[in-house]
mmCIF file of C-alpha atoms in Angstrom:
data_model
loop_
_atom_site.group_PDB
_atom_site.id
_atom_site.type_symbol
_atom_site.label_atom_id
_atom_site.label_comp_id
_atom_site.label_asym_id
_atom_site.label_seq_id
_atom_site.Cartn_x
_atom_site.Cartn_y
_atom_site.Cartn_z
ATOM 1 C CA UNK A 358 -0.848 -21.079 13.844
ATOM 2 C CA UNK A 359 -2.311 -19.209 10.557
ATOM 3 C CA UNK A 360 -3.631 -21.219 8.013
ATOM 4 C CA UNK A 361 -3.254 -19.448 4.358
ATOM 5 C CA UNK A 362 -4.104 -21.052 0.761
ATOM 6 C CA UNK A 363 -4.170 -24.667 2.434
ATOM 7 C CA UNK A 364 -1.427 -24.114 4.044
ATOM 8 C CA UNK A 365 -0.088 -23.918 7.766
ATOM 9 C CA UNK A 366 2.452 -21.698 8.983
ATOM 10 C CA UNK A 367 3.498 -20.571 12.601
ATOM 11 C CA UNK A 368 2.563 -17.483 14.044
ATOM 12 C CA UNK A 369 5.982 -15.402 14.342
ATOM 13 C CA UNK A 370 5.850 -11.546 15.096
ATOM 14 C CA UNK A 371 2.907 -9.715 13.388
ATOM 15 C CA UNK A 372 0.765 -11.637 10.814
ATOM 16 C CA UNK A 373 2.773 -9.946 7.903
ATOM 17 C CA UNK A 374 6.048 -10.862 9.224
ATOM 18 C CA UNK A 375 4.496 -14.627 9.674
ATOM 19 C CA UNK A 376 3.391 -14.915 6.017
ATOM 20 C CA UNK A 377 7.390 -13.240 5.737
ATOM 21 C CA UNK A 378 9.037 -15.798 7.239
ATOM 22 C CA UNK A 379 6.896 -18.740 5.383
ATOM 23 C CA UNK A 380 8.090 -17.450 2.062
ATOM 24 C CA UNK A 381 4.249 -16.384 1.155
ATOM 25 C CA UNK A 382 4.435 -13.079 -1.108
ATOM 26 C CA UNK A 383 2.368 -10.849 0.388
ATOM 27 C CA UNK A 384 1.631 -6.991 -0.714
ATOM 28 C CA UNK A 385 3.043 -4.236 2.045
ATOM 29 C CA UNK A 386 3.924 -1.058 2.177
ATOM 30 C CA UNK A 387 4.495 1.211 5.273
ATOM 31 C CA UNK A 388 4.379 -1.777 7.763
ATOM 32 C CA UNK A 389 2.777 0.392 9.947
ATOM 33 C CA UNK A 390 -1.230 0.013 9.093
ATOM 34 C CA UNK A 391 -1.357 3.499 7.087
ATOM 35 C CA UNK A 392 -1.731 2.592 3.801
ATOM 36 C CA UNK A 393 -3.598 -0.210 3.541
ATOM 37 C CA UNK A 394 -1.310 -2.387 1.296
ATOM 38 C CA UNK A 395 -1.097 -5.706 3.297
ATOM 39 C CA UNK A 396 -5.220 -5.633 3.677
ATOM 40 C CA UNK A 397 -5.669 -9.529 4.408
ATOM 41 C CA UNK A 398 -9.361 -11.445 4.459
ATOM 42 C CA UNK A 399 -9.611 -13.138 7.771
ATOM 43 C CA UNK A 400 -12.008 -16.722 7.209
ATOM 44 C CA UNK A 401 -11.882 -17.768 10.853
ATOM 45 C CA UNK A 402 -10.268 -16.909 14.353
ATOM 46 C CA UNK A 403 -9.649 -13.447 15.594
ATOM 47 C CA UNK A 404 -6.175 -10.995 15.788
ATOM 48 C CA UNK A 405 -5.026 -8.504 18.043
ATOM 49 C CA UNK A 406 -3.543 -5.206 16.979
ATOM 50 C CA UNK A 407 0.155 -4.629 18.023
ATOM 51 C CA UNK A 408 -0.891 -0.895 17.224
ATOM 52 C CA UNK A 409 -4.518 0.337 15.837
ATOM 53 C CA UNK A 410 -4.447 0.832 12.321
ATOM 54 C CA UNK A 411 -5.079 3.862 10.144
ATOM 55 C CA UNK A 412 -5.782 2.463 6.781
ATOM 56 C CA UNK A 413 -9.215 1.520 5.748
ATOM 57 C CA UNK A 414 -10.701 -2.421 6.194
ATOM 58 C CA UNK A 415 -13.838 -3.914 5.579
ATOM 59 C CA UNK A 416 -15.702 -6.098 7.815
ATOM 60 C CA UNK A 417 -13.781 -9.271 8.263
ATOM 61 C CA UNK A 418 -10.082 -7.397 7.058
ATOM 62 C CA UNK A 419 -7.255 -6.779 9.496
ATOM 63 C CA UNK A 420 -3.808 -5.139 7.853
ATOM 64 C CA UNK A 421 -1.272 -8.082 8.481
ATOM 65 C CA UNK A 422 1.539 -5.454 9.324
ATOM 66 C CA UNK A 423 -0.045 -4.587 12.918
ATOM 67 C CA UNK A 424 -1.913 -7.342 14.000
ATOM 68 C CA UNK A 425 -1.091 -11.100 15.257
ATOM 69 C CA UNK A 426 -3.213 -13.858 15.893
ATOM 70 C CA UNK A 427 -4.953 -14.434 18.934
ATOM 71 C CA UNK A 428 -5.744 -18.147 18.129
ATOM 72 C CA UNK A 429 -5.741 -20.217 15.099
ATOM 73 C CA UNK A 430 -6.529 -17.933 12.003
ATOM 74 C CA UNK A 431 -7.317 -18.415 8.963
ATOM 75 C CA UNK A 432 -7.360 -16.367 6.001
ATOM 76 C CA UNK A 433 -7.177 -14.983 2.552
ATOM 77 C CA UNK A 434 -4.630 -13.009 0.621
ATOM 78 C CA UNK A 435 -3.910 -11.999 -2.496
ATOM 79 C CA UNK A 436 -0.908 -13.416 -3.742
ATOM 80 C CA UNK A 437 2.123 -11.179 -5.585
ATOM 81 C CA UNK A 438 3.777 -12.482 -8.100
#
């Protein structure tokens, strides 16, 4: 399960295809952890990367396009309009 803005979704595919599926607006790009687009905040729990990624994090960022949850997550994005 991924928790996001107070809200719980299921984990389905990779993390960006989750938020996807919720109907969350999330920012992506090249869906395949070059560019750095879907850069999400993770608050608690940990992911695993379906493939490493290229494009640059922070401490405590994962790219939503190539990782899934390994556990409950929780975390902060950036919402499109």
């Amino acid at each position: 399960m991924i928790t996001v803005q107070n809200t719980t979704i299921p984990a389905v595919g990779s993390l960006l295809e989750s938020l996807e599926k919720a109907g969350i607006p999330i920012e992506s790009q090249c869906r395949k952890g070059f560019c750095g687009a879907c850069r999400t905040k993770v608050i608690q729990g940990e992911v695993e990367y379906i493939h490493e990624p290229v494009g640059f994090t922070r401490k405590g960022e994962v790219l939503a396009c190539c990782c899934k949850p390994k556990d409950h997550l929780e975390i902060e994005i950036k919402l499109i309009a």
